[in-house]
Amino acid sequence: MLVAGIDVGATYTKVVLCDDGQVVGRSLLPTGFNFARAAERGLSAALESAGLRREDVGYVAATGYGRHMVPFRDLALTDLTAQAWAIHRLYPDARTILDIGGQNVKAIRVDERGRVRAFRLNDKCAAGSGAFLEKTMRYMGYTAADIARLAEAAQDPAVVSSVCAVFAESEVINHLVAGRSPEDVCAGAIVALAGRAGQLVKRLRGEPRYVLTGGLTRVPLMRRCLEQDLRVSFVVPPDEEGVYAAALGAAQLAQERLRRTAQRATA
Amino acid sequence: MSTSAQEILGVSRREGRRLMELWWQRMTEAAQTGHPTAYVFVMAPLSELLLTFDFVINAPEITSLQTAIRGQSQAYIQLAEDYGFSPDICGYVKADVGVQLKEGEHPYGRVPRPALVVTNNVCNTYLKWAEFWEHYYGCPVFTFDLPGWRGRESLREGTEAFRETFENDCRYVLGQLRELIEVCERITGKSFDIDRFREHLREANRMAELYHAVCDTNRHIPAPFNAPLEGVTYQGIANLYRGTPEGTRYFELALEEMRERVRLGMAAVPDERFRLVLVGTACYSHFRRFVELFSSWGGVFVHSTYMVFAGGGFVPGFGYDLGRPLESFAEQMVRATYWGWTGAMFYQQEWLDRVVRDWKVDGICFHGVKSCRTTSTGLPDVREWMRVQRNVPGLFIQSDLVDPRLWSDAQIKNRVDAFFEALAAHKAAVGR
């Protein structure tokens, strides 16, 4: 049966369609302010990519911040559980997952069966999340798509020390006024972000193997900073699977649930 | 169900409401008539002594909490911030300052001016809070210096070192009590009546036994009450009616009700699935929501540290020696400081360890209060200890006592949901 995992994140909505354990379609769209509509649009886009129809979908699992706002969901679960499930299937020996998303940074420790054993999240402040980086890029006249290119071209990353997003923005402005290049400021913001994300892994008492997921896996400097700070190696799932990990996990859990239901029915 | 059973169910809530309304009536009358009012704190309330002099008791932590429960704390807090208090300062202090700046106007009545403030060093903010009243009203402030816990080894009961420290501490506190009595006599014009004092101690002894017995009913599965919900009323009565026949009667009824609920198998949270302990306070500006986030998963709080350190400081097993009332009162204060106030705040793992075992707890929720470093410091260490040493999962969330601006619903819900998803797997793994 075709199942859909929908991760309604604060910034992006990711959808993964699975049929008998195989990914057959996926989509990634900005969430906007209407979570229900974002889920609907994301599902339509994923179905279109797979050449399938809405009525083919037999079960929908919603995850992410907007999970409770998806009116056609059959199941709602947190992105922590969904992500842990998906990463465990990709890397059965993974024990620590660091996910850097738009509004949320998550460090998750999982056991040998992919169950969440402990987690640490960034607090209410967004200074440690991708949104801060996006805002910095916007201020400098760039978009999120330019982050990786700019960061790689940096000569000497500017120091962004504040733990508050608002004060950090002032620091960014000061750097630009002082003549620092956008490349150096961008790289400085990534170094700061990596420092805060790394702190969550330290608090979690992370164990190998480490996996890095979330939108910022597209930025090589982020991974390098984390590896240098934590003195560990991170695996980044290929083909952007790290970006879709929560949606994929939701879809896999949906299939698992269907399988168990069918088992109970035949027993 | 028999008529008497029907009558007893819900009695603790009804009677609690009646007694709180009565207290507000007395406070409002005192504000109008100028009857002497003593301001005290929930850690070291000294009600038995102050009632002997007929003071009306005001506990500003309780009045601040109530502004939040009525959804009005933000306006009071902002008034205090306009006055000059920083956003980082304790929410209880600022809500109270807001009330004082509005000449005692409170959603439940009117807070009288203080004729006396009795503060102490168990919480550093108490000292600065009392300073505000002193400056604002020019009222007398009596500061108790309570010797707290100096580490497990120095205060291991039964040792010579403990005996010597304890006796010295009791003498020190007794001296301060005698000074306070002189201050009370001067303010009220009444002589200290030791027999009246003894009667208040007798009532407090009975109340303490009942308070612990009520807490013990929650060892039952399913738990008959939810610690933050019913507990907040228990704490209120334990502080404001401590040492009074009304307070004792209240806990008799509460115990009767909880035993009846146990007998009938009535659960505080229908379909109880997870038994939890709350370390710290709830967020009172989102009180119902706070509890609902857990109860919607079948989670019930069977106990809380707040019921210990803000529940009147009833030391288990301790009763006042009515033959030597003042000395015994000093001993109780020292023991409550060791065990209930400083101990329950800073050496929580020992208490938690026992509660986890005896109340059959599945997980612990640590609520860090952004405007209170005193209760929040060390929470991650205790969580780590309970996880590593006892394999008990812990959840850490942050908001505030009463400041709604520090509540982030989506963030907190995400953590709570993820905690329960993991807790379900943990329970299955450990076979509970």
XYZ file of C-alpha atoms in Angstrom:
699
model
C 0.000 0.000 0.000
C 1.148 3.523 -0.761
C 1.815 5.570 2.375
C 2.826 9.184 2.833
C 5.105 10.696 5.465
C 4.595 14.439 5.778
C 7.046 16.516 7.807
C 5.488 19.942 8.292
C 8.501 21.870 9.516
C 8.566 25.485 10.602
C 10.380 26.472 7.400
C 9.933 23.647 4.871
C 7.400 20.873 4.351
C 8.872 17.594 3.211
C 6.816 14.701 1.850
C 7.990 11.152 1.138
C 5.841 8.511 -0.542
C 6.675 4.886 0.099
C 5.329 1.753 -1.507
C 6.417 -1.592 -0.033
C 9.400 0.031 1.640
C 10.571 1.814 -1.496
C 10.594 5.591 -1.856
C 8.533 6.360 -4.950
C 8.152 10.119 -4.687
C 9.069 13.133 -2.593
C 8.712 16.907 -2.443
C 10.154 19.873 -0.608
C 8.254 23.170 -0.436
C 8.313 26.239 1.832
C 5.736 25.822 4.606
C 4.390 29.363 4.773
C 1.871 30.277 7.435
C -0.841 27.719 6.690
C 0.318 24.269 7.842
C -2.709 22.395 6.476
C -2.309 23.937 3.052
C 1.440 23.273 3.089
C 0.765 19.590 3.782
C -1.814 19.416 0.986
C 0.490 21.148 -1.514
C 3.454 19.023 -0.491
C 1.490 15.813 -0.908
C 0.193 16.896 -4.328
C 3.737 17.746 -5.471
C 5.105 14.401 -4.289
C 2.264 12.518 -5.998
C 2.904 14.426 -9.200
C 6.610 13.563 -9.074
C 5.678 9.889 -8.778
C 2.843 9.970 -11.311
C 0.356 8.845 -8.665
C -3.067 10.038 -7.518
C -4.404 11.174 -4.171
C -6.725 8.172 -3.889
C -3.722 5.817 -4.193
C -2.527 6.922 -0.729
C -3.752 4.495 1.921
C -2.243 5.998 5.044
C -0.759 9.360 6.069
C 1.653 9.918 8.959
C 2.300 13.545 9.902
C 5.308 14.799 11.799
C 7.103 18.093 12.493
C 5.826 21.224 14.216
C 2.672 21.356 12.112
C 1.769 17.680 12.510
C -1.443 18.363 14.420
C -2.592 20.770 11.709
C -2.706 18.137 8.964
C -6.449 17.393 8.770
C -6.121 14.203 6.681
C -3.496 12.501 8.873
C -3.996 8.973 10.194
C -1.119 9.275 12.657
C 0.805 12.126 14.284
C 4.245 11.615 15.788
C 7.166 13.839 16.673
C 9.988 14.433 14.243
C 12.421 13.024 16.839
C 10.867 9.573 16.748
C 10.405 9.675 12.968
C 13.952 10.793 12.328
C 15.463 8.221 14.662
C 13.516 5.491 12.888
C 14.638 6.563 9.408
C 18.285 7.053 10.329
C 18.386 3.692 12.095
C 17.282 2.023 8.883
C 19.906 3.893 6.867
C 22.684 3.377 9.434
C 21.860 0.656 11.968
C 25.009 1.499 13.954
C 24.083 5.200 14.298
C 23.758 6.262 17.944
C 23.710 10.058 17.735
C 21.774 12.199 15.289
C 22.226 15.944 15.010
C 19.535 17.691 13.001
C 19.802 21.388 12.196
C 16.496 22.692 10.920
C 14.866 26.033 10.308
C 13.651 26.740 13.840
C 14.884 23.755 15.703
C 18.152 21.997 16.410
C 17.870 18.465 17.748
C 20.465 16.148 19.161
C 19.053 12.630 19.531
C 20.633 9.556 21.057
C 19.169 6.266 19.820
C 19.627 2.687 20.898
C 20.453 -0.377 18.821
C 16.801 -0.667 17.763
C 16.437 2.930 16.651
C 14.448 3.990 19.706
C 14.981 7.472 21.121
C 16.902 7.149 24.396
C 17.505 10.847 25.064
C 17.329 14.150 23.265
C 18.303 17.783 23.631
C 16.648 20.640 21.759
C 17.660 24.263 21.392
C 15.660 26.511 23.674
C 13.109 29.137 22.721
C 15.750 31.411 21.174
C 16.349 30.911 17.423
C 20.035 31.997 17.461
C 21.088 28.381 17.122
C 18.808 27.491 14.230
C 18.820 27.730 10.447
C 16.397 30.653 10.560
C 19.144 32.828 12.016
C 21.414 31.948 9.108
C 18.692 32.649 6.562
C 18.006 36.010 8.159
C 21.699 36.892 8.025
C 21.807 35.981 4.338
C 18.712 38.045 3.594
C 20.235 41.029 5.364
C 23.292 40.788 3.114
C 21.160 40.469 -0.030
C 21.603 36.724 -0.542
C 19.353 33.697 -0.203
C 19.684 30.368 1.596
C 20.825 28.832 -1.701
C 24.003 30.969 -1.558
C 25.105 29.825 1.913
C 27.384 26.964 0.891
C 29.071 28.922 -1.925
C 29.680 31.996 0.205
C 30.966 30.036 3.186
C 33.463 28.129 1.071
C 34.862 31.381 -0.318
C 35.503 32.890 3.131
C 39.061 33.959 3.966
C 38.742 34.696 7.663
C 35.342 33.964 9.332
C 34.055 36.919 11.350
C 33.387 36.169 15.011
C 29.660 36.113 15.879
C 29.612 35.513 19.601
C 26.144 36.459 20.810
C 23.771 33.794 22.025
C 20.777 35.966 21.112
C 19.563 36.122 17.487
C 18.704 39.802 17.775
C 22.086 40.764 19.219
C 23.834 38.456 16.746
C 22.165 40.386 13.939
C 23.645 43.596 15.371
C 27.043 41.924 15.337
C 26.562 40.997 11.696
C 25.702 44.609 10.865
C 28.777 45.832 12.741
C 30.992 43.438 10.800
C 29.609 44.621 7.464
C 29.975 48.268 8.477
C 33.562 47.517 9.475
C 34.196 46.278 5.939
C 34.148 42.511 6.456
C 33.105 40.557 3.367
C 29.714 38.794 3.162
C 31.684 35.556 2.725
C 33.451 36.017 6.065
C 30.234 37.045 7.814
C 28.376 34.052 6.388
C 31.137 31.687 7.490
C 31.208 33.345 10.938
C 27.486 32.783 11.360
C 27.937 29.113 10.447
C 30.789 28.731 12.946
C 28.562 30.256 15.661
C 25.656 28.027 14.701
C 27.864 24.931 14.698
C 29.125 25.874 18.176
C 25.620 25.997 19.589
C 24.519 22.822 17.822
C 27.662 21.038 19.007
C 26.888 22.042 22.570
C 23.646 20.046 22.410
C 25.615 16.956 21.376
C 27.985 17.484 24.303
C 25.079 17.856 26.724
C 23.545 14.711 25.306
C 26.804 12.817 25.865
C 26.712 11.693 22.226
C 28.180 8.371 21.204
C 29.428 7.170 17.783
C 28.293 6.725 15.098
C 27.239 10.321 14.446
C 24.822 11.313 11.685
C 24.114 14.861 10.554
C 20.702 15.690 9.075
C 18.557 18.722 8.273
C 18.716 21.444 5.649
C 22.195 22.577 6.642
C 23.759 19.274 5.638
C 24.027 21.020 2.272
C 26.712 23.285 3.753
C 30.076 21.498 3.950
C 31.518 24.106 6.346
C 28.886 23.222 8.936
C 30.008 19.625 8.991
C 33.688 20.572 9.159
C 33.074 22.971 12.070
C 31.124 20.357 14.003
C 33.721 17.682 13.410
C 36.493 20.007 14.514
C 34.605 21.163 17.609
C 33.413 17.727 18.726
C 36.415 15.790 17.406
C 34.171 13.189 15.863
C 33.191 12.233 12.301
C 29.695 12.825 11.007
C 28.007 10.817 8.305
C 25.777 12.860 6.009
C 23.130 10.726 4.277
C 23.453 10.881 0.472
C 20.932 12.229 -1.989
C 19.600 14.695 0.575
C 18.036 11.862 2.564
C 19.050 13.741 5.684
C 16.756 16.586 4.687
C 13.856 14.167 4.251
C 14.714 11.938 7.218
C 11.694 12.816 9.390
C 9.244 12.470 6.490
C 10.850 9.181 5.502
C 10.706 7.903 9.087
C 7.040 8.876 9.333
C 6.292 6.966 6.130
C 8.237 3.929 7.366
C 6.434 4.005 10.708
C 3.135 4.245 8.856
C 4.027 1.106 6.929
C 5.086 -0.608 10.126
C 1.785 0.228 11.730
C -0.146 -1.097 8.739
C 1.920 -4.273 8.818
C 1.146 -4.851 12.509
C -2.546 -4.133 11.980
C -2.639 -6.660 9.159
C -0.796 -9.206 11.336
C -3.317 -8.761 14.149
C -6.189 -9.149 11.703
C -4.873 -12.458 10.370
C -3.894 -13.817 13.809
C -22.213 4.740 45.375
C -23.393 5.687 48.873
C -24.483 9.214 49.753
C -21.507 9.711 52.034
C -19.174 8.623 49.238
C -20.834 11.073 46.888
C -20.405 13.835 49.445
C -16.748 13.141 50.065
C -15.781 13.067 46.392
C -14.704 16.546 45.368
C -14.689 17.797 48.957
C -11.007 18.761 48.914
C -11.584 20.997 45.913
C -14.775 22.540 47.341
C -13.367 23.053 50.817
C -10.076 24.290 49.387
C -11.915 26.916 47.399
C -13.971 27.922 50.452
C -10.898 28.283 52.656
C -9.008 30.285 50.058
C -12.014 32.601 49.676
C -12.185 32.946 53.455
C -8.482 33.816 53.574
C -8.991 36.492 50.929
C -11.930 37.841 52.928
C -9.667 38.141 55.979
C -6.935 39.770 53.891
C -9.360 42.265 52.371
C -10.816 43.100 55.808
C -7.301 43.608 57.157
C -6.570 45.955 54.256
C -9.669 47.957 55.212
C -9.285 47.922 58.984
C -5.512 48.024 59.277
C -5.411 44.768 61.265
C -1.726 43.748 61.572
C -0.626 41.546 58.695
C 2.600 39.578 58.532
C 4.208 38.791 55.182
C 5.902 35.391 55.162
C 7.303 32.969 52.609
C 6.301 29.403 51.826
C 9.743 28.247 52.863
C 9.681 28.965 56.621
C 6.153 30.371 57.022
C 6.258 30.503 60.891
C 2.470 30.595 60.955
C 2.228 28.834 64.341
C 4.126 31.654 66.006
C 2.590 34.545 64.091
C -0.964 33.290 64.655
C -0.278 33.384 68.397
C -0.117 37.179 67.963
C -3.257 37.249 65.770
C -1.440 38.386 62.659
C -3.258 37.897 59.378
C -0.828 35.885 57.279
C -0.001 36.940 53.746
C 2.142 34.646 51.594
C 3.037 36.737 48.521
C 4.251 33.711 46.538
C 0.673 32.451 46.728
C -0.921 35.765 45.765
C 1.490 36.048 42.815
C 0.708 32.529 41.691
C -2.996 33.389 41.842
C -2.582 36.381 39.519
C -1.269 33.911 36.930
C -4.035 31.380 37.493
C -6.513 34.194 36.851
C -4.611 35.068 33.656
C -3.618 38.513 34.923
C 0.031 38.119 35.900
C 1.444 39.751 32.777
C -0.189 43.105 33.488
C 1.226 43.106 37.043
C 4.664 41.986 35.861
C 4.793 44.721 33.250
C 3.825 47.266 35.875
C 6.832 46.158 37.940
C 9.071 46.314 34.882
C 7.817 49.830 34.122
C 8.758 50.655 37.702
C 12.305 49.483 36.986
C 12.517 45.727 37.612
C 14.520 43.809 35.013
C 12.862 41.098 32.865
C 15.227 38.552 34.462
C 13.917 39.047 38.005
C 11.711 36.404 39.655
C 8.161 36.438 38.235
C 6.655 36.021 41.703
C 8.439 39.163 42.908
C 7.323 41.235 39.945
C 3.697 40.059 40.069
C 3.632 41.026 43.766
C 5.327 44.364 43.160
C 2.676 45.043 40.517
C -0.033 44.271 43.081
C 1.603 46.564 45.648
C 1.944 49.351 43.076
C -1.809 49.030 42.522
C -2.365 49.543 46.247
C -3.030 45.882 46.890
C -5.626 45.436 44.163
C -5.694 41.728 43.299
C -8.089 39.602 41.211
C -9.233 37.827 44.406
C -9.459 40.795 46.803
C -7.133 43.319 48.377
C -3.689 42.617 49.784
C -3.140 44.458 53.089
C 0.001 46.454 53.815
C 2.582 44.626 55.916
C 2.883 45.404 59.620
C 5.804 42.954 59.691
C 7.836 41.052 57.124
C 9.523 37.813 58.164
C 12.055 36.811 55.556
C 14.926 34.344 55.442
C 17.993 33.351 53.476
C 16.731 30.034 52.072
C 16.092 31.884 48.807
C 18.348 34.875 48.050
C 15.522 36.652 46.288
C 13.474 36.616 49.519
C 15.963 39.086 50.984
C 15.693 41.514 48.078
C 11.907 41.081 47.938
C 11.628 42.012 51.610
C 13.861 44.991 50.939
C 11.303 46.269 48.443
C 8.493 46.204 51.050
C 10.767 47.800 53.617
C 11.554 50.685 51.262
C 8.038 50.981 49.898
C 6.152 50.810 53.201
C 8.796 51.532 55.809
C 7.678 48.375 57.654
C 9.872 46.319 59.994
C 11.652 43.365 58.404
C 12.888 40.431 60.451
C 15.460 38.295 58.629
C 15.970 34.720 59.712
C 19.396 33.323 59.016
C 18.607 29.640 58.561
C 21.600 27.309 58.487
C 21.108 25.055 55.492
C 22.490 21.749 54.428
C 26.296 21.800 54.232
C 26.755 18.627 52.227
C 25.730 15.056 52.798
C 28.739 13.968 54.798
C 28.642 16.750 57.394
C 24.978 16.125 58.075
C 24.715 12.363 58.124
C 22.142 11.768 60.851
C 23.237 9.604 63.743
C 26.846 10.780 63.696
C 28.540 12.898 66.341
C 29.250 15.580 63.735
C 25.552 15.767 62.909
C 24.524 15.975 66.560
C 26.920 18.821 67.266
C 26.008 20.781 64.124
C 22.301 20.239 64.678
C 22.403 21.371 68.309
C 24.408 24.473 67.452
C 22.039 25.308 64.611
C 19.004 24.874 66.895
C 20.486 27.218 69.501
C 21.185 29.760 66.769
C 17.618 29.608 65.443
C 16.111 29.615 68.946
C 17.922 32.874 69.700
C 16.447 34.412 66.574
C 12.967 33.158 67.479
C 13.221 34.936 70.850
C 14.190 38.136 69.050
C 11.232 37.743 66.690
C 8.863 37.268 69.627
C 9.982 40.614 71.054
C 9.362 42.264 67.684
C 5.871 40.722 67.493
C 5.062 41.865 71.026
C 6.149 45.377 70.161
C 4.088 45.539 66.962
C 0.889 43.977 68.313
C 1.090 45.116 71.934
C 0.354 41.532 72.978
C 2.399 39.317 75.238
C 3.576 35.987 73.945
C 1.118 33.334 75.117
C 2.995 30.043 75.178
C -0.160 27.978 75.755
C -1.790 29.396 72.646
C 1.411 28.729 70.762
C 1.347 25.133 72.042
C -2.195 24.715 70.660
C -1.071 25.855 67.221
C 1.807 23.370 67.378
C -0.620 20.602 68.331
C -2.747 21.388 65.270
C 0.358 21.571 63.068
C 1.470 18.141 64.279
C -1.836 16.653 63.258
C -1.814 18.540 59.964
C 1.690 17.312 59.146
C 0.648 13.683 59.648
C -2.377 14.197 57.433
C -0.382 16.036 54.746
C 2.014 13.101 54.432
C -0.851 10.610 54.486
C -2.523 12.462 51.604
C 0.738 12.389 49.617
C 1.042 8.677 50.361
C -2.338 7.895 48.781
C -0.717 8.629 45.435
C 1.420 5.522 45.780
C -1.671 3.704 44.644
C -2.112 2.767 40.981
C -4.006 4.584 39.553
C -3.069 7.748 41.429
C -6.087 9.459 43.000
C -4.772 13.014 42.507
C -2.524 14.950 40.142
C 0.266 16.566 42.162
C 0.441 19.969 40.433
C -3.362 20.347 40.298
C -4.604 19.262 43.713
C -1.160 19.853 45.175
C -1.365 23.595 44.665
C -4.440 23.714 46.927
C -2.778 21.450 49.490
C 0.257 23.722 49.523
C -1.913 26.806 49.903
C -3.831 25.402 52.858
C -0.676 23.936 54.422
C 0.890 27.396 54.478
C -2.051 29.675 55.166
C -3.933 27.459 57.650
C -0.955 25.787 59.232
C -1.527 25.237 62.940
C -5.269 25.923 62.792
C -8.255 23.610 63.363
C -9.619 24.657 59.941
C -6.409 23.489 58.277
C -6.393 20.201 60.144
C -10.028 19.574 59.273
C -9.271 20.291 55.627
C -6.590 17.618 55.471
C -8.834 15.143 57.300
C -11.398 15.605 54.543
C -8.777 15.517 51.800
C -7.406 12.252 53.153
C -10.883 10.792 53.427
C -11.600 11.751 49.834
C -8.340 10.361 48.479
C -8.844 7.087 50.342
C -12.330 6.866 48.911
C -10.982 7.493 45.429
C -8.426 4.743 45.973
C -11.150 2.402 47.230
C -13.262 3.109 44.144
C -10.261 2.916 41.808
C -10.864 6.494 40.640
C -7.912 7.851 38.709
C -6.842 11.487 38.576
C -6.014 10.858 34.926
C -8.348 8.382 33.228
C -6.468 5.473 31.636
C -3.304 6.246 33.574
C -0.312 5.053 31.518
C 2.679 6.907 32.899
C 3.514 7.881 36.471
C 5.645 11.006 36.723
C 7.300 13.293 39.234
C 7.470 17.022 38.633
C 10.700 18.661 39.728
C 10.024 22.351 40.230
C 6.775 24.195 39.767
C 4.170 24.187 37.050
C 3.813 27.244 34.807
C 0.819 28.906 36.439
C 0.009 31.265 33.570
C -0.649 28.100 31.520
C -1.604 25.863 34.409
C -4.340 23.761 32.812
C -2.397 23.515 29.581
C 0.732 22.423 31.451
C -1.090 19.537 33.098
C -3.047 18.665 29.957
C 0.138 18.248 27.890
C 0.941 15.303 30.147
C -2.526 13.974 30.958
C -3.408 13.760 27.244
C -0.768 11.004 27.101
C -2.152 9.301 30.202
C 0.599 10.882 32.303
C -0.119 11.695 35.925
C 2.186 13.494 38.318
C 2.182 11.392 41.463
C 4.418 13.801 43.381
C 6.382 17.018 43.008
C 9.329 18.649 44.728
C 7.187 21.768 45.067
C 4.863 19.860 47.399
C 7.915 19.337 49.601
C 9.791 22.616 49.656
C 6.712 24.817 49.344
C 4.322 22.599 51.276
C 4.918 24.089 54.689
C 8.133 22.219 55.353
C 6.574 19.254 57.121
C 9.449 16.938 57.911
C 8.325 13.290 57.705
C 8.239 11.677 61.119
C 8.813 14.913 63.009
C 6.319 16.148 65.558
C 6.623 19.130 67.870
C 7.447 18.287 71.458
C 4.641 20.171 73.198
C 6.523 20.037 76.505
C 9.211 22.357 75.107
C 7.379 24.273 72.393
C 9.853 26.982 71.466
C 12.896 24.702 71.448
C 10.981 22.161 69.418
C 9.844 24.858 66.988
C 13.487 25.812 66.441
C 14.376 22.159 65.850
C 11.615 21.805 63.305
C 12.836 24.896 61.467
C 16.367 23.525 61.322
C 15.182 20.102 60.171
C 12.870 21.607 57.575
C 15.751 23.731 56.309
C 18.040 20.717 56.008
C 15.467 18.371 54.605
C 12.702 20.304 52.940
C 13.949 23.677 51.835
C 17.624 23.409 50.975
C 17.698 19.619 50.732
C 14.734 19.226 48.376
C 16.069 22.002 46.181
C 19.739 21.118 45.958
C 20.046 17.420 46.794
C 17.038 16.216 44.903
C 18.375 12.893 43.690
C 18.078 11.271 47.135
C 14.460 12.306 47.531
C 13.697 11.451 43.901
C 15.310 8.063 44.216
C 12.977 7.183 47.059
C 9.881 8.601 45.396
C 10.643 6.834 42.105
C 10.781 3.561 44.004
C 7.886 4.017 46.420
C 5.496 5.852 44.108
C 6.379 3.552 41.154
C 7.468 6.358 38.876
C 8.197 5.897 35.158
C 9.741 9.260 34.352
C 10.642 12.676 35.714
C 9.780 16.089 34.323
C 12.283 18.810 35.213
C 10.770 22.241 34.764
C 13.421 24.938 34.654
C 12.086 28.344 35.634
C 13.672 31.072 33.533
C 13.246 33.745 36.180
C 14.402 31.525 39.065
C 17.993 30.374 39.123
C 17.628 29.069 42.691
C 15.272 26.246 41.791
C 16.685 25.695 38.289
C 20.383 25.339 39.006
C 21.492 21.747 38.994
C 18.424 20.279 37.296
C 20.417 18.841 34.335
C 22.851 17.212 36.796
C 20.034 15.556 38.720
C 18.439 14.390 35.479
C 21.738 12.866 34.388
C 22.180 11.172 37.770
C 18.718 9.617 37.616
C 19.299 8.459 34.039
C 22.750 6.968 34.583
C 22.363 5.613 38.115
C 18.718 4.559 38.043
C 17.792 4.279 34.347
C 14.883 6.675 34.884
C 14.158 8.867 31.836
C 13.874 12.604 32.368
C 12.354 15.438 30.384
C 13.669 18.984 30.640
C 11.394 21.878 29.732
C 11.695 25.572 30.434
C 9.191 28.333 30.948
C 8.338 30.342 34.032
C 6.342 30.412 37.243
C 3.911 33.134 36.224
C 5.262 35.036 33.210
C 3.236 33.989 30.137
C 5.788 35.617 27.827
C 8.213 32.822 28.626
C 5.845 30.024 27.587
C 6.448 28.583 24.109
C 3.646 26.126 23.469
C 4.935 24.497 20.261
C 8.431 23.967 21.686
C 7.176 22.535 24.944
C 4.588 20.308 23.300
C 7.188 18.900 20.929
C 9.439 17.968 23.840
C 6.620 16.471 25.880
C 5.334 14.415 22.929
C 8.826 13.158 22.081
C 9.399 12.301 25.750
C 6.270 10.155 25.898
C 7.057 8.425 22.610
C 10.461 7.513 24.030
C 9.007 6.683 27.456
C 6.562 4.214 25.936
C 9.464 2.408 24.275
C 11.475 2.557 27.508
C 8.634 1.097 29.563
C 8.226 -1.715 27.068
C 11.985 -2.363 27.145
C 12.226 -2.544 30.937
C 9.033 -4.576 31.126
C 6.800 -2.180 33.025
